[in-house]
Amino acid sequence: MQYLVESALYSASQLFMLPVLLAVILMFLYAFYAVGGFLWQSRQRRQGDARGFDLLHSWRQAPDMSAVELETLAFKRLEVPRIVTRVTPMLGLVATMIPMGPALKGLSSGQLDQVSDNLTVAFSAVILSLLAASLTYWVVNVRRRWYAEELVQIEHEQRNGNSAAATIAHELTVETV
């Protein structure tokens, strides 16, 4: 009975190998997409292009947006990279653990080439996962600061009724990027 349960668990875990590896690859590619978008936005911000200031630009398009709506917009724009930052390392761990079973089986039967193949997959997946998580973590944290600065500038502009907020936000960005 115990052998049957162990075999079922092993077989079930092996079914997830391909989907997990595909998810790791997709998140790795997404991380570079996110970095590209981030670098483009950083360039826009340094040049003073209003489109680089997401929240300020959105607020200027719809000046009746409340602070809560602007914060919700910021959270929405950070949602996917935040999820990638948190989920990718977990998938990397899963992609590391799944091939360990066949690697250990190969080791016990003296098939070192099988051990090598499985360990190569395991470590490659975790490396790509950690790189993807690191890149998206960087993007999320800098953008979070940018959005906080923009919210402060919007509040300043609402209080004072002037349009110097974009200039001030641009100066803050140039100093800290």
PDB file of C-alpha atoms in Angstrom:
ATOM      1  CA  MET A   1       0.000   0.000   0.000  1.00  0.00           C
ATOM      2  CA  GLN A   2       2.752   2.441   0.954  1.00  0.00           C
ATOM      3  CA  TYR A   3       4.580   1.722  -2.317  1.00  0.00           C
ATOM      4  CA  LEU A   4       1.411   2.488  -4.265  1.00  0.00           C
ATOM      5  CA  VAL A   5       0.987   5.869  -2.523  1.00  0.00           C
ATOM      6  CA  GLU A   6       4.674   6.747  -3.002  1.00  0.00           C
ATOM      7  CA  SER A   7       4.523   5.795  -6.681  1.00  0.00           C
ATOM      8  CA  ALA A   8       1.390   7.878  -7.179  1.00  0.00           C
ATOM      9  CA  LEU A   9       3.014  10.913  -5.509  1.00  0.00           C
ATOM     10  CA  TYR A  10       6.176  10.517  -7.580  1.00  0.00           C
ATOM     11  CA  SER A  11       4.199  10.190 -10.818  1.00  0.00           C
ATOM     12  CA  ALA A  12       2.015  13.177  -9.958  1.00  0.00           C
ATOM     13  CA  SER A  13       5.035  15.360  -9.200  1.00  0.00           C
ATOM     14  CA  GLN A  14       6.669  14.423 -12.504  1.00  0.00           C
ATOM     15  CA  LEU A  15       3.578  15.671 -14.371  1.00  0.00           C
ATOM     16  CA  PHE A  16       4.355  19.203 -13.225  1.00  0.00           C
ATOM     17  CA  MET A  17       7.912  19.351 -14.570  1.00  0.00           C
ATOM     18  CA  LEU A  18       7.105  20.677 -18.046  1.00  0.00           C
ATOM     19  CA  PRO A  19       4.508  23.264 -16.940  1.00  0.00           C
ATOM     20  CA  VAL A  20       6.826  24.550 -14.211  1.00  0.00           C
ATOM     21  CA  LEU A  21       9.773  24.849 -16.608  1.00  0.00           C
ATOM     22  CA  LEU A  22       7.595  26.680 -19.132  1.00  0.00           C
ATOM     23  CA  ALA A  23       6.388  29.061 -16.421  1.00  0.00           C
ATOM     24  CA  VAL A  24       9.989  29.727 -15.351  1.00  0.00           C
ATOM     25  CA  ILE A  25      10.948  30.501 -18.949  1.00  0.00           C
ATOM     26  CA  LEU A  26       7.952  32.819 -19.400  1.00  0.00           C
ATOM     27  CA  MET A  27       8.722  34.679 -16.202  1.00  0.00           C
ATOM     28  CA  PHE A  28      12.377  34.968 -17.185  1.00  0.00           C
ATOM     29  CA  LEU A  29      11.355  36.511 -20.515  1.00  0.00           C
ATOM     30  CA  TYR A  30       8.846  38.775 -18.747  1.00  0.00           C
ATOM     31  CA  ALA A  31      11.607  40.022 -16.429  1.00  0.00           C
ATOM     32  CA  PHE A  32      13.561  41.329 -19.417  1.00  0.00           C
ATOM     33  CA  TYR A  33      10.398  42.876 -20.844  1.00  0.00           C
ATOM     34  CA  ALA A  34       9.823  44.607 -17.488  1.00  0.00           C
ATOM     35  CA  VAL A  35      13.420  45.869 -17.361  1.00  0.00           C
ATOM     36  CA  GLY A  36      13.088  47.195 -20.921  1.00  0.00           C
ATOM     37  CA  GLY A  37       9.897  49.070 -20.032  1.00  0.00           C
ATOM     38  CA  PHE A  38      11.518  50.361 -16.873  1.00  0.00           C
ATOM     39  CA  LEU A  39      14.591  51.650 -18.730  1.00  0.00           C
ATOM     40  CA  TRP A  40      12.373  53.329 -21.318  1.00  0.00           C
ATOM     41  CA  GLN A  41      10.332  55.000 -18.578  1.00  0.00           C
ATOM     42  CA  SER A  42      13.526  56.069 -16.814  1.00  0.00           C
ATOM     43  CA  ARG A  43      14.717  57.692 -20.036  1.00  0.00           C
ATOM     44  CA  GLN A  44      11.389  59.480 -20.434  1.00  0.00           C
ATOM     45  CA  ARG A  45      11.574  60.736 -16.859  1.00  0.00           C
ATOM     46  CA  ARG A  46      15.130  62.054 -17.282  1.00  0.00           C
ATOM     47  CA  GLN A  47      14.043  63.926 -20.412  1.00  0.00           C
ATOM     48  CA  GLY A  48      11.024  65.383 -18.640  1.00  0.00           C
ATOM     49  CA  ASP A  49       8.540  63.589 -20.913  1.00  0.00           C
ATOM     50  CA  ALA A  50       5.148  63.621 -19.166  1.00  0.00           C
ATOM     51  CA  ARG A  51       4.457  60.012 -20.221  1.00  0.00           C
ATOM     52  CA  GLY A  52       7.325  58.871 -18.003  1.00  0.00           C
ATOM     53  CA  PHE A  53       5.427  60.140 -14.969  1.00  0.00           C
ATOM     54  CA  ASP A  54       2.585  57.588 -15.033  1.00  0.00           C
ATOM     55  CA  LEU A  55       0.444  58.883 -12.208  1.00  0.00           C
ATOM     56  CA  LEU A  56       0.956  62.570 -12.987  1.00  0.00           C
ATOM     57  CA  HIS A  57       0.089  61.912 -16.623  1.00  0.00           C
ATOM     58  CA  SER A  58      -3.019  59.920 -15.684  1.00  0.00           C
ATOM     59  CA  TRP A  59      -4.087  62.546 -13.180  1.00  0.00           C
ATOM     60  CA  ARG A  60      -3.681  65.323 -15.734  1.00  0.00           C
ATOM     61  CA  GLN A  61      -5.852  63.355 -18.156  1.00  0.00           C
ATOM     62  CA  ALA A  62      -8.518  62.931 -15.435  1.00  0.00           C
ATOM     63  CA  PRO A  63      -7.969  65.632 -12.766  1.00  0.00           C
ATOM     64  CA  ASP A  64     -10.987  64.477 -10.782  1.00  0.00           C
ATOM     65  CA  MET A  65      -9.200  61.248  -9.754  1.00  0.00           C
ATOM     66  CA  SER A  66      -8.975  60.884  -6.003  1.00  0.00           C
ATOM     67  CA  ALA A  67      -5.860  59.892  -4.078  1.00  0.00           C
ATOM     68  CA  VAL A  68      -7.346  56.429  -3.529  1.00  0.00           C
ATOM     69  CA  GLU A  69      -7.936  56.016  -7.262  1.00  0.00           C
ATOM     70  CA  LEU A  70      -4.366  57.079  -7.997  1.00  0.00           C
ATOM     71  CA  GLU A  71      -2.977  54.660  -5.398  1.00  0.00           C
ATOM     72  CA  THR A  72      -5.130  51.889  -6.863  1.00  0.00           C
ATOM     73  CA  LEU A  73      -3.757  52.701 -10.302  1.00  0.00           C
ATOM     74  CA  ALA A  74      -0.203  52.501  -8.944  1.00  0.00           C
ATOM     75  CA  PHE A  75      -0.922  49.131  -7.297  1.00  0.00           C
ATOM     76  CA  LYS A  76      -2.463  47.859 -10.520  1.00  0.00           C
ATOM     77  CA  ARG A  77       0.590  48.869 -12.548  1.00  0.00           C
ATOM     78  CA  LEU A  78       2.904  47.155 -10.054  1.00  0.00           C
ATOM     79  CA  GLU A  79       0.798  44.010  -9.691  1.00  0.00           C
ATOM     80  CA  VAL A  80       2.254  41.763 -12.404  1.00  0.00           C
ATOM     81  CA  PRO A  81       5.932  42.429 -11.646  1.00  0.00           C
ATOM     82  CA  ARG A  82       5.227  42.004  -7.910  1.00  0.00           C
ATOM     83  CA  ILE A  83       3.620  38.634  -8.573  1.00  0.00           C
ATOM     84  CA  VAL A  84       6.544  37.596 -10.764  1.00  0.00           C
ATOM     85  CA  THR A  85       8.966  38.692  -8.040  1.00  0.00           C
ATOM     86  CA  ARG A  86       7.248  36.483  -5.472  1.00  0.00           C
ATOM     87  CA  VAL A  87       6.152  33.469  -7.539  1.00  0.00           C
ATOM     88  CA  THR A  88       9.264  32.897  -9.635  1.00  0.00           C
ATOM     89  CA  PRO A  89      11.553  31.771  -6.774  1.00  0.00           C
ATOM     90  CA  MET A  90       8.886  29.310  -5.636  1.00  0.00           C
ATOM     91  CA  LEU A  91       8.642  27.869  -9.128  1.00  0.00           C
ATOM     92  CA  GLY A  92      12.434  27.700  -9.243  1.00  0.00           C
ATOM     93  CA  LEU A  93      12.401  25.643  -6.075  1.00  0.00           C
ATOM     94  CA  VAL A  94       9.756  23.322  -7.512  1.00  0.00           C
ATOM     95  CA  ALA A  95      11.768  23.018 -10.739  1.00  0.00           C
ATOM     96  CA  THR A  96      14.797  22.119  -8.625  1.00  0.00           C
ATOM     97  CA  MET A  97      13.048  19.527  -6.509  1.00  0.00           C
ATOM     98  CA  ILE A  98      11.168  17.636  -9.246  1.00  0.00           C
ATOM     99  CA  PRO A  99      14.283  16.389 -11.084  1.00  0.00           C
ATOM    100  CA  MET A 100      15.950  15.447  -7.802  1.00  0.00           C
ATOM    101  CA  GLY A 101      13.800  12.282  -7.612  1.00  0.00           C
ATOM    102  CA  PRO A 102      14.983  10.900 -10.946  1.00  0.00           C
ATOM    103  CA  ALA A 103      18.541  12.069 -10.175  1.00  0.00           C
ATOM    104  CA  LEU A 104      18.561  10.121  -6.917  1.00  0.00           C
ATOM    105  CA  LYS A 105      17.079   7.077  -8.646  1.00  0.00           C
ATOM    106  CA  GLY A 106      19.810   7.309 -11.273  1.00  0.00           C
ATOM    107  CA  LEU A 107      22.456   7.625  -8.574  1.00  0.00           C
ATOM    108  CA  SER A 108      21.208   4.524  -6.784  1.00  0.00           C
ATOM    109  CA  SER A 109      21.358   2.508  -9.997  1.00  0.00           C
ATOM    110  CA  GLY A 110      24.760   3.886 -11.032  1.00  0.00           C
ATOM    111  CA  GLN A 111      23.496   5.913 -14.019  1.00  0.00           C
ATOM    112  CA  LEU A 112      25.591   9.026 -13.562  1.00  0.00           C
ATOM    113  CA  ASP A 113      24.589  10.481 -16.933  1.00  0.00           C
ATOM    114  CA  GLN A 114      20.954  10.538 -15.739  1.00  0.00           C
ATOM    115  CA  VAL A 115      22.059  12.217 -12.502  1.00  0.00           C
ATOM    116  CA  SER A 116      23.987  14.821 -14.462  1.00  0.00           C
ATOM    117  CA  ASP A 117      21.114  15.551 -16.844  1.00  0.00           C
ATOM    118  CA  ASN A 118      18.594  15.968 -14.039  1.00  0.00           C
ATOM    119  CA  LEU A 119      20.865  18.158 -11.926  1.00  0.00           C
ATOM    120  CA  THR A 120      21.596  20.363 -14.945  1.00  0.00           C
ATOM    121  CA  VAL A 121      17.876  20.985 -15.418  1.00  0.00           C
ATOM    122  CA  ALA A 122      17.364  21.558 -11.701  1.00  0.00           C
ATOM    123  CA  PHE A 123      20.104  24.118 -11.263  1.00  0.00           C
ATOM    124  CA  SER A 124      19.427  25.885 -14.565  1.00  0.00           C
ATOM    125  CA  ALA A 125      15.793  26.402 -13.603  1.00  0.00           C
ATOM    126  CA  VAL A 126      16.607  27.825 -10.186  1.00  0.00           C
ATOM    127  CA  ILE A 127      19.243  30.162 -11.627  1.00  0.00           C
ATOM    128  CA  LEU A 128      16.837  31.553 -14.235  1.00  0.00           C
ATOM    129  CA  SER A 129      14.155  31.910 -11.570  1.00  0.00           C
ATOM    130  CA  LEU A 130      16.378  33.854  -9.215  1.00  0.00           C
ATOM    131  CA  LEU A 131      17.573  36.137 -12.011  1.00  0.00           C
ATOM    132  CA  ALA A 132      13.993  36.863 -13.070  1.00  0.00           C
ATOM    133  CA  ALA A 133      12.934  37.549  -9.487  1.00  0.00           C
ATOM    134  CA  SER A 134      15.916  39.834  -8.914  1.00  0.00           C
ATOM    135  CA  LEU A 135      15.238  41.895 -12.020  1.00  0.00           C
ATOM    136  CA  THR A 136      11.542  42.340 -11.314  1.00  0.00           C
ATOM    137  CA  TYR A 137      12.253  43.104  -7.654  1.00  0.00           C
ATOM    138  CA  TRP A 138      14.488  45.986  -8.729  1.00  0.00           C
ATOM    139  CA  VAL A 139      11.856  47.307 -11.157  1.00  0.00           C
ATOM    140  CA  VAL A 140       9.056  47.096  -8.581  1.00  0.00           C
ATOM    141  CA  ASN A 141      10.971  48.890  -5.857  1.00  0.00           C
ATOM    142  CA  VAL A 142      12.185  51.792  -7.972  1.00  0.00           C
ATOM    143  CA  ARG A 143       8.755  52.242  -9.546  1.00  0.00           C
ATOM    144  CA  ARG A 144       7.151  52.155  -6.116  1.00  0.00           C
ATOM    145  CA  ARG A 145       9.401  55.075  -5.099  1.00  0.00           C
ATOM    146  CA  TRP A 146       8.590  56.909  -8.320  1.00  0.00           C
ATOM    147  CA  TYR A 147       4.865  56.516  -7.696  1.00  0.00           C
ATOM    148  CA  ALA A 148       5.235  57.735  -4.110  1.00  0.00           C
ATOM    149  CA  GLU A 149       7.082  60.828  -5.362  1.00  0.00           C
ATOM    150  CA  GLU A 150       4.402  61.441  -7.970  1.00  0.00           C
ATOM    151  CA  LEU A 151       1.622  61.137  -5.398  1.00  0.00           C
ATOM    152  CA  VAL A 152       3.397  63.744  -3.277  1.00  0.00           C
ATOM    153  CA  GLN A 153       3.683  66.037  -6.302  1.00  0.00           C
ATOM    154  CA  ILE A 154       0.011  65.579  -7.181  1.00  0.00           C
ATOM    155  CA  GLU A 155      -0.947  66.452  -3.619  1.00  0.00           C
ATOM    156  CA  HIS A 156       1.333  69.509  -3.797  1.00  0.00           C
ATOM    157  CA  GLU A 157      -0.191  70.579  -7.097  1.00  0.00           C
ATOM    158  CA  GLN A 158      -3.735  70.107  -5.772  1.00  0.00           C
ATOM    159  CA  ARG A 159      -2.945  72.233  -2.716  1.00  0.00           C
ATOM    160  CA  ASN A 160      -1.123  74.996  -4.567  1.00  0.00           C
ATOM    161  CA  GLY A 161      -2.992  74.858  -7.851  1.00  0.00           C
ATOM    162  CA  ASN A 162       0.168  75.208  -9.919  1.00  0.00           C
ATOM    163  CA  SER A 163       1.727  73.040 -12.593  1.00  0.00           C
ATOM    164  CA  ALA A 164       5.255  72.971 -11.223  1.00  0.00           C
ATOM    165  CA  ALA A 165       4.775  69.403  -9.984  1.00  0.00           C
ATOM    166  CA  ALA A 166       6.172  67.785 -13.118  1.00  0.00           C
ATOM    167  CA  THR A 167       9.292  69.924 -12.882  1.00  0.00           C
ATOM    168  CA  ILE A 168       9.777  69.066  -9.218  1.00  0.00           C
ATOM    169  CA  ALA A 169       9.166  65.366  -9.869  1.00  0.00           C
ATOM    170  CA  HIS A 170      11.646  65.488 -12.736  1.00  0.00           C
ATOM    171  CA  GLU A 171      14.269  67.042 -10.460  1.00  0.00           C
ATOM    172  CA  LEU A 172      13.659  64.379  -7.800  1.00  0.00           C
ATOM    173  CA  THR A 173      14.034  61.629 -10.397  1.00  0.00           C
ATOM    174  CA  VAL A 174      17.224  63.013 -11.892  1.00  0.00           C
ATOM    175  CA  GLU A 175      18.790  63.310  -8.437  1.00  0.00           C
ATOM    176  CA  THR A 176      17.928  59.795  -7.269  1.00  0.00           C
ATOM    177  CA  VAL A 177      18.041  57.517 -10.323  1.00  0.00           C
TER     178      VAL A 177
END
